[in-house]
Amino acid sequence: LQTMSGNEDDWLALKPQEPSPSQCCGSGCKPCIYDVYEKELAQWERAKAKKDKSLLMEKKEQSNNSELNPDTFTAFNISSVEQLTEDTYQYKFELPGNSSLQLSLGQHIVLRGVVNGLEVQRAYTPISPGNAEGYFEVLMKCYEAGLMSQYIKTWKKGDMVFWRGPFGGFPYRPNKYGELLMLASGTGLAPMLPILQSITDDEEDETFVTLVGCFRTFDKIYLKPLLQDLARYWNVRIFYVLSQETSLEKLPWSYQENTYIGRLAEDLMKTIVNSCRRKPFVLICGSSAFNEDMHRYLKAAGMEENSCFVF
């Protein structure tokens, strides 16, 4: 009997751990970490019923072949860390050889971190073009009290970090929409950039783009040089809405005519929607409060429910 209970303990030690709520990033990934757990649990139950541990061997916790995978975490090396604003950083990760992540537009990937023994997962959208070779880049904002932020703040060049994905995305096709109206708050800029760059890189794509970036102050606008370059294209307009600036006079003159002071509220939304050159399809990315507000203002501006996509 002794051996039997020892055997039982062995099996219990191999049983997959149910994820804690902090491990779910809440972005609706397929498979979610809970789906992965259900699959591993079923596999464990089959193996236990047949008393055959070799059936568990296909369980991959982490892969090291540096291929992004939705089911398992893969290690990537940090090749550079750049601070953009007081709380926002741009990280560059190495991809082996000249491989690329092959993400479709606006897809996100999930980061795993361990803070004080607690595992946390969060979703981020790479800002590098999906076909970038040998690297990918992610924009990350660090919050004072954020668990994941505490982990991210310790990163330096050469560190290994674990990602899985890709998930989600916006099924963009060239010339499918007359105009894209992109409403982004803070790091919500991230999923917009690959879509915007795919449009400017494709001479055949004549989609108009109006990007509205909402930030607190002028200093908090990320990636200004890149945005300035994109704004030079004939079919791209970029507006900024700065909630905590006090006057346009303080801004460089090149920003004054396309910047609004205050919040992106109902009146301004109507002005922007009416200034679109074609009937827009709207992409929204920001906090859940921002996303809800935008929905409300768009509705007031006469936009239909089905002409919106929220990241």
XYZ file of C-alpha atoms in Angstrom:
311
model
C 0.000 0.000 0.000
C 2.906 2.308 0.802
C 4.083 2.216 -2.817
C 0.585 3.015 -4.016
C 0.348 6.304 -2.078
C 3.893 7.202 -3.155
C 2.761 6.667 -6.727
C -0.308 8.841 -6.116
C 1.962 11.635 -4.838
C 4.092 11.328 -7.975
C 1.023 11.855 -10.132
C -0.134 14.788 -7.999
C 3.280 16.404 -8.458
C 2.798 16.153 -12.234
C -0.724 17.586 -12.206
C -0.926 20.926 -14.063
C -1.480 23.941 -11.801
C -4.703 25.868 -12.312
C -3.805 29.437 -13.363
C -4.485 32.267 -10.927
C -6.512 35.281 -12.170
C -3.322 37.400 -12.344
C -2.025 35.047 -15.041
C -4.851 35.870 -17.433
C -4.138 39.068 -19.368
C -7.850 39.591 -20.071
C -7.368 40.253 -23.785
C -9.451 37.338 -25.032
C -6.508 35.308 -26.356
C -7.208 32.032 -28.146
C -5.961 29.877 -26.534
C -6.309 31.654 -23.210
C -4.032 30.415 -20.427
C -7.153 28.702 -19.022
C -7.649 26.846 -22.335
C -4.033 25.669 -22.196
C -4.623 24.486 -18.606
C -7.800 22.544 -19.578
C -5.900 20.845 -22.382
C -2.972 19.901 -20.120
C -5.343 18.708 -17.380
C -7.177 16.424 -19.820
C -3.808 15.093 -21.001
C -2.742 14.466 -17.385
C -6.021 12.673 -16.602
C -5.591 10.394 -19.648
C -2.007 9.594 -18.689
C -2.974 8.896 -15.059
C -5.849 6.607 -16.074
C -3.446 4.622 -18.258
C -0.654 4.910 -15.640
C 1.648 5.995 -18.456
C 3.818 9.034 -17.750
C 5.238 9.052 -21.275
C 1.870 10.490 -22.394
C 2.856 13.701 -20.599
C 6.095 14.091 -22.520
C 4.572 16.207 -25.278
C 3.813 18.879 -22.661
C 6.019 21.839 -23.624
C 6.416 24.397 -20.845
C 8.793 26.695 -22.680
C 10.240 26.311 -26.110
C 13.698 27.456 -27.030
C 13.452 27.289 -30.784
C 12.720 31.046 -30.777
C 9.528 30.581 -32.741
C 6.589 32.442 -31.315
C 3.845 29.997 -30.335
C 0.328 30.634 -28.923
C 0.442 27.630 -26.565
C 3.858 27.895 -24.972
C 6.220 30.641 -23.911
C 9.368 31.222 -25.924
C 12.489 32.993 -24.666
C 13.681 36.130 -26.495
C 16.747 38.261 -25.801
C 16.480 41.999 -25.168
C 18.846 43.731 -27.601
C 18.137 47.341 -26.608
C 16.237 49.438 -24.079
C 15.279 53.027 -24.885
C 13.451 55.357 -22.534
C 10.928 57.472 -24.474
C 9.238 59.441 -21.685
C 9.487 59.379 -17.912
C 7.413 56.191 -17.703
C 7.482 54.699 -21.195
C 10.147 52.509 -22.772
C 10.785 50.964 -26.155
C 12.303 47.478 -26.015
C 13.902 45.680 -28.920
C 14.013 41.867 -28.937
C 16.238 39.661 -31.050
C 14.870 37.136 -33.524
C 17.236 34.387 -34.712
C 18.805 34.810 -38.145
C 16.712 37.106 -40.299
C 13.420 35.629 -39.205
C 10.400 37.835 -38.528
C 7.453 37.435 -36.140
C 5.029 37.258 -39.096
C 2.277 38.983 -37.136
C -0.801 40.087 -38.946
C -1.765 43.702 -38.367
C -2.439 44.835 -34.829
C -1.904 41.395 -33.301
C -0.723 41.255 -29.701
C 1.620 38.942 -27.843
C 1.555 37.973 -24.174
C 4.433 38.551 -21.777
C 5.019 36.444 -18.695
C 6.697 37.907 -15.624
C 7.243 36.683 -12.084
C 7.062 39.288 -9.317
C 7.491 38.295 -5.672
C 6.751 34.702 -6.639
C 3.483 35.705 -8.355
C 3.177 34.999 -12.060
C 1.654 37.830 -14.097
C 0.752 37.966 -17.776
C -0.005 41.017 -19.878
C -0.719 41.633 -23.547
C 1.346 44.056 -25.665
C 1.259 44.925 -29.354
C 4.627 45.112 -31.152
C 5.097 48.460 -32.904
C 7.643 47.143 -35.420
C 6.356 46.201 -38.909
C 5.124 42.579 -39.002
C 7.797 41.707 -41.567
C 10.721 43.314 -39.668
C 13.654 40.894 -39.933
C 15.815 39.821 -37.019
C 13.978 41.831 -34.361
C 10.674 43.084 -32.988
C 9.955 46.157 -30.837
C 7.428 46.749 -28.088
C 6.282 49.992 -26.456
C 5.658 49.605 -22.719
C 4.363 51.966 -20.098
C 5.420 51.380 -16.499
C 2.951 52.177 -13.727
C 4.014 52.952 -10.152
C 1.941 50.185 -8.598
C 1.848 47.797 -11.558
C 3.099 44.270 -10.844
C 4.289 43.727 -14.407
C 5.869 47.202 -14.369
C 8.009 46.229 -11.374
C 9.298 43.305 -13.424
C 9.830 45.330 -16.624
C 11.760 48.044 -14.763
C 14.491 45.508 -13.931
C 15.173 44.678 -17.601
C 18.498 45.415 -19.203
C 20.124 44.590 -22.504
C 20.902 40.876 -22.807
C 18.109 39.689 -20.483
C 15.845 36.813 -21.545
C 12.102 37.401 -21.583
C 9.241 34.987 -22.291
C 6.480 35.687 -24.836
C 3.649 33.686 -26.406
C 1.240 34.498 -29.215
C 0.196 35.933 -31.562
C -3.443 36.719 -30.746
C -6.223 38.958 -32.009
C -5.487 41.514 -34.674
C -7.509 43.551 -37.086
C -8.170 41.874 -40.448
C -6.979 44.782 -42.592
C -6.965 44.567 -46.390
C -5.573 47.308 -48.663
C -8.278 49.607 -50.057
C -11.044 47.819 -48.126
C -11.954 51.023 -46.273
C -12.165 54.532 -47.703
C -10.687 56.052 -44.568
C -9.461 54.694 -41.257
C -10.025 56.930 -38.254
C -7.611 55.773 -35.542
C -8.349 56.900 -31.986
C -5.434 56.090 -29.695
C -4.796 56.990 -26.091
C -1.193 56.749 -24.840
C 0.331 53.349 -25.600
C -2.899 52.580 -27.494
C -0.822 53.982 -30.346
C 0.939 50.595 -30.586
C -1.542 48.543 -32.688
C -2.152 51.524 -35.003
C 1.470 51.842 -36.131
C 1.896 48.551 -38.036
C -1.404 49.205 -39.870
C -0.400 52.772 -40.688
C 3.038 51.659 -41.882
C 1.592 48.912 -44.056
C -0.572 51.562 -45.776
C 2.304 54.011 -46.355
C 4.609 51.182 -47.539
C 2.117 50.050 -50.182
C 1.927 52.416 -53.153
C -1.233 50.685 -54.367
C -3.045 51.297 -51.067
C -4.969 54.562 -51.280
C -6.736 54.357 -47.929
C -6.909 57.704 -46.134
C -5.836 57.652 -42.499
C -6.692 60.113 -39.735
C -4.829 59.254 -36.549
C -5.876 61.024 -33.344
C -3.341 60.564 -30.548
C -4.513 61.488 -27.048
C -1.777 62.310 -24.538
C -1.543 64.338 -21.360
C 1.188 66.744 -22.494
C 3.384 67.381 -25.534
C 6.334 65.661 -23.796
C 4.256 62.523 -23.394
C 3.760 62.008 -27.152
C 5.677 58.860 -28.094
C 7.756 58.356 -31.228
C 7.428 61.910 -32.535
C 10.011 61.508 -35.357
C 8.206 58.430 -36.702
C 4.804 60.135 -36.514
C 6.167 63.263 -38.211
C 7.501 61.101 -41.055
C 4.176 59.305 -41.466
C 2.266 62.622 -41.466
C 4.170 63.648 -44.619
C 2.299 61.073 -46.737
C -0.460 62.480 -48.923
C -3.112 60.195 -47.407
C -2.187 60.533 -43.706
C -3.271 63.191 -41.190
C -2.250 63.136 -37.561
C -3.958 65.142 -34.820
C -2.949 65.364 -31.185
C -5.297 65.968 -28.267
C -3.418 67.080 -25.145
C -5.516 67.017 -21.991
C -3.117 68.805 -19.657
C -1.416 71.396 -21.877
C -2.539 74.936 -21.210
C -1.838 76.702 -24.501
C -0.891 75.960 -28.086
C 1.647 78.806 -28.051
C 4.068 76.689 -26.020
C 4.229 74.002 -28.720
C 6.614 74.000 -31.709
C 4.804 75.792 -34.531
C 4.763 72.663 -36.709
C 2.419 71.075 -34.141
C 0.145 74.021 -33.483
C -2.315 73.626 -36.337
C -2.963 69.904 -35.773
C -3.163 69.890 -31.975
C -6.184 70.398 -29.728
C -5.986 71.337 -26.057
C -8.362 69.569 -23.676
C -10.072 66.204 -24.040
C -11.374 64.332 -27.034
C -15.051 64.934 -26.218
C -18.280 64.917 -28.220
C -17.879 68.254 -30.043
C -14.301 67.581 -31.109
C -15.272 64.067 -32.236
C -17.980 65.534 -34.495
C -15.471 68.007 -35.946
C -12.963 65.235 -36.682
C -15.510 62.784 -38.123
C -16.937 65.551 -40.358
C -13.450 66.464 -41.565
C -12.787 62.916 -42.796
C -12.502 62.796 -46.561
C -14.461 59.581 -46.881
C -16.835 57.671 -44.608
C -14.461 56.398 -41.918
C -14.067 53.005 -40.319
C -12.884 53.577 -36.731
C -10.135 51.781 -34.821
C -9.996 52.412 -31.064
C -7.305 51.560 -28.541
C -6.900 52.843 -24.995
C -8.114 52.145 -21.472
C -11.575 50.608 -21.126
C -12.905 54.003 -19.975
C -11.409 55.674 -23.077
C -12.880 52.983 -25.354
C -16.361 53.419 -23.849
C -16.192 57.206 -24.144
C -15.120 56.976 -27.796
C -18.030 54.647 -28.588
C -20.440 57.117 -27.032
C -19.008 60.150 -28.859
C -18.916 58.314 -32.183
C -22.556 57.359 -31.799
C -23.398 61.016 -31.070
C -21.443 61.942 -34.223
C -23.718 59.643 -36.234
C -21.373 56.675 -36.662
C -22.881 53.199 -36.815
C -22.061 50.462 -34.302
C -20.598 48.135 -36.956
C -18.091 50.666 -38.280
C -15.791 50.298 -35.245
C -13.098 47.911 -34.087
C -11.670 48.000 -30.551
C -8.249 46.539 -29.809
